[in-house]
CSV table of N, CA and C in Angstrom, one decimal:
chain,number,residue,atom,x,y,z
I,814,MET,N,0.8,-1.2,0.0
I,814,MET,CA,0.0,0.0,0.0
I,814,MET,C,0.9,1.3,0.0
I,815,ILE,N,1.9,1.3,0.9
I,815,ILE,CA,2.8,2.5,1.0
I,815,ILE,C,3.5,2.6,-0.3
I,816,HIS,N,4.0,1.5,-0.8
I,816,HIS,CA,4.8,1.5,-2.1
I,816,HIS,C,4.0,2.1,-3.2
I,817,ARG,N,2.7,1.7,-3.2
I,817,ARG,CA,1.8,2.2,-4.3
I,817,ARG,C,1.6,3.7,-4.2
I,818,THR,N,1.4,4.1,-2.9
I,818,THR,CA,1.2,5.6,-2.7
I,818,THR,C,2.4,6.4,-3.1
I,819,GLY,N,3.6,5.8,-2.7
I,819,GLY,CA,4.8,6.5,-3.1
I,819,GLY,C,5.0,6.6,-4.5
I,820,LYS,N,4.6,5.5,-5.2
I,820,LYS,CA,4.7,5.5,-6.7
I,820,LYS,C,3.8,6.6,-7.3
I,821,ARG,N,2.6,6.7,-6.7
I,821,ARG,CA,1.6,7.7,-7.2
I,821,ARG,C,2.1,9.1,-6.9
I,822,LEU,N,2.7,9.3,-5.8
I,822,LEU,CA,3.2,10.6,-5.4
I,822,LEU,C,4.3,11.0,-6.3
I,823,LYS,N,5.2,10.0,-6.6
I,823,LYS,CA,6.3,10.3,-7.5
I,823,LYS,C,5.8,10.7,-8.9
I,824,TYR,N,4.8,10.0,-9.3
I,824,TYR,CA,4.1,10.2,-10.6
I,824,TYR,C,3.5,11.6,-10.6
I,825,SER,N,2.9,12.0,-9.5
I,825,SER,CA,2.3,13.3,-9.4
I,825,SER,C,3.3,14.4,-9.5
I,826,VAL,N,4.5,14.2,-8.8
I,826,VAL,CA,5.5,15.2,-8.9
I,826,VAL,C,6.0,15.3,-10.3
I,827,PHE,N,6.2,14.2,-11.0
I,827,PHE,CA,6.7,14.2,-12.4
I,827,PHE,C,5.6,14.9,-13.3
I,828,TRP,N,4.4,14.7,-13.0
I,828,TRP,CA,3.3,15.3,-13.7
I,828,TRP,C,3.3,16.8,-13.5
I,829,LEU,N,3.4,17.2,-12.3
I,829,LEU,CA,3.5,18.6,-12.0
I,829,LEU,C,4.7,19.3,-12.6
I,830,GLU,N,5.8,18.7,-12.5
I,830,GLU,CA,7.0,19.2,-13.1
I,830,GLU,C,6.8,19.4,-14.6
I,831,GLY,N,6.3,18.3,-15.2
I,831,GLY,CA,6.0,18.3,-16.7
I,831,GLY,C,5.0,19.4,-17.0
I,832,LYS,N,4.0,19.6,-16.2
I,832,LYS,CA,2.9,20.6,-16.5
I,832,LYS,C,3.5,22.0,-16.4
I,833,TYR,N,4.2,22.3,-15.3
I,833,TYR,CA,4.7,23.7,-15.1
I,833,TYR,C,6.0,24.0,-15.9
I,834,PHE,N,7.0,23.1,-15.8
I,834,PHE,CA,8.2,23.4,-16.4
I,834,PHE,C,8.1,23.1,-17.9
I,835,GLY,N,7.2,22.2,-18.3
I,835,GLY,CA,6.9,21.9,-19.7
I,835,GLY,C,6.3,23.1,-20.3
I,836,SER,N,5.3,23.7,-19.6
I,836,SER,CA,4.6,24.9,-20.2
I,836,SER,C,5.5,26.1,-20.3
I,837,LEU,N,6.6,26.1,-19.4
I,837,LEU,CA,7.6,27.2,-19.5
I,837,LEU,C,8.5,26.9,-20.7
I,838,GLN,N,8.9,25.7,-20.8
I,838,GLN,CA,9.9,25.3,-21.8
I,838,GLN,C,9.4,25.4,-23.2
I,839,GLN,N,8.2,24.9,-23.4
I,839,GLN,CA,7.6,24.8,-24.7
I,839,GLN,C,7.7,26.1,-25.6
I,840,PRO,N,7.3,27.2,-25.1
I,840,PRO,CA,7.4,28.5,-25.9
I,840,PRO,C,8.9,28.8,-26.2
I,841,ILE,N,9.8,28.5,-25.2
I,841,ILE,CA,11.2,28.8,-25.4
I,841,ILE,C,11.7,27.9,-26.5
I,842,ILE,N,11.4,26.6,-26.5
I,842,ILE,CA,11.8,25.7,-27.5
I,842,ILE,C,11.2,26.1,-28.8
I,843,ASN,N,10.0,26.4,-28.8
I,843,ASN,CA,9.3,26.8,-30.1
I,843,ASN,C,10.0,28.0,-30.7
I,844,TYR,N,10.3,29.0,-29.8
I,844,TYR,CA,10.9,30.2,-30.3
I,844,TYR,C,12.3,29.9,-30.9
I,845,LEU,N,13.1,29.1,-30.2
I,845,LEU,CA,14.4,28.8,-30.6
I,845,LEU,C,14.3,28.0,-31.9
I,846,ASP,N,13.4,27.1,-32.0
I,846,ASP,CA,13.2,26.3,-33.2
I,846,ASP,C,12.8,27.2,-34.4
I,847,CYS,N,11.9,28.1,-34.2
I,847,CYS,CA,11.5,29.0,-35.2
I,847,CYS,C,12.7,29.9,-35.6
I,848,PHE,N,13.5,30.4,-34.6
I,848,PHE,CA,14.6,31.3,-34.9
I,848,PHE,C,15.6,30.6,-35.8
I,849,PHE,N,16.0,29.4,-35.3
I,849,PHE,CA,17.1,28.6,-36.1
I,849,PHE,C,16.6,28.2,-37.5
I,850,THR,N,15.4,27.8,-37.5
I,850,THR,CA,14.8,27.3,-38.8
I,850,THR,C,14.8,28.5,-39.8
I,851,HIS,N,14.3,29.7,-39.3
I,851,HIS,CA,14.2,30.9,-40.1
I,851,HIS,C,15.6,31.3,-40.5
I,852,THR,N,16.5,31.3,-39.6
I,852,THR,CA,17.9,31.7,-39.9
I,852,THR,C,18.5,30.9,-41.0
I,853,LEU,N,18.3,29.5,-40.9
I,853,LEU,CA,18.9,28.6,-41.8
I,853,LEU,C,18.2,28.8,-43.2
I,854,HIS,N,16.9,29.0,-43.2
I,854,HIS,CA,16.2,29.2,-44.4
I,854,HIS,C,16.7,30.5,-45.1
I,855,GLN,N,16.9,31.6,-44.3
I,855,GLN,CA,17.4,32.8,-44.9
I,855,GLN,C,18.8,32.6,-45.5
I,856,TYR,N,19.6,31.9,-44.8
I,856,TYR,CA,21.0,31.6,-45.2
I,856,TYR,C,21.0,30.9,-46.6
I,857,TYR,N,20.2,29.8,-46.6
I,857,TYR,CA,20.2,29.0,-47.9
I,857,TYR,C,19.5,29.7,-49.0
I,858,PHE,N,18.5,30.5,-48.7
I,858,PHE,CA,17.7,31.3,-49.7
I,858,PHE,C,18.7,32.3,-50.3
I,859,THR,N,19.4,33.0,-49.4
I,859,THR,CA,20.3,34.0,-49.8
I,859,THR,C,21.4,33.4,-50.7
I,860,LYS,N,21.9,32.3,-50.2
I,860,LYS,CA,23.0,31.6,-51.0
I,860,LYS,C,22.5,31.2,-52.4
I,861,ALA,N,21.3,30.6,-52.4
I,861,ALA,CA,20.7,30.2,-53.7
I,861,ALA,C,20.5,31.4,-54.6
I,862,MET,N,20.1,32.5,-54.1
I,862,MET,CA,19.9,33.7,-54.9
I,862,MET,C,21.3,34.2,-55.4
I,863,PHE,N,22.3,34.1,-54.6
I,863,PHE,CA,23.7,34.5,-55.1
I,863,PHE,C,24.1,33.6,-56.2
I,864,VAL,N,23.9,32.3,-56.1
I,864,VAL,CA,24.3,31.3,-57.1
I,864,VAL,C,23.5,31.5,-58.3
I,865,LEU,N,22.2,31.7,-58.2
I,865,LEU,CA,21.3,31.9,-59.4
I,865,LEU,C,21.6,33.2,-60.1
I,866,ASN,N,22.1,34.2,-59.4
I,866,ASN,CA,22.4,35.5,-60.0
I,866,ASN,C,23.9,35.5,-60.6
I,867,GLY,N,24.6,34.4,-60.4
I,867,GLY,CA,25.9,34.2,-61.0
I,867,GLY,C,27.0,34.8,-60.1
I,868,TYR,N,26.7,35.1,-58.9
I,868,TYR,CA,27.7,35.7,-58.0
I,868,TYR,C,28.4,34.5,-57.3
I,869,SER,N,29.7,34.7,-56.9
I,869,SER,CA,30.3,33.7,-56.1
I,869,SER,C,30.1,34.0,-54.6
I,870,TRP,N,29.7,33.0,-53.9
I,870,TRP,CA,29.4,33.2,-52.5
I,870,TRP,C,30.6,33.6,-51.7
I,871,ASN,N,31.8,33.2,-52.1
I,871,ASN,CA,33.0,33.5,-51.3
I,871,ASN,C,33.6,34.9,-51.5
I,872,SER,N,33.3,35.5,-52.7
I,872,SER,CA,33.8,36.9,-52.9
I,872,SER,C,33.2,38.0,-52.1
């Protein structure tokens, strides 16, 4: 009985941590994900434009 209650308590703590820290983390992760994805897209798009326009990327 005690073991079971302890397990449930542990689960509740994990659930609470997930609920609160997860809700804090998610927007940050989403923001970083968007930021990096956007930056990479910009980089490759710009590079592609340079190549298509006949410019050398290195010059």
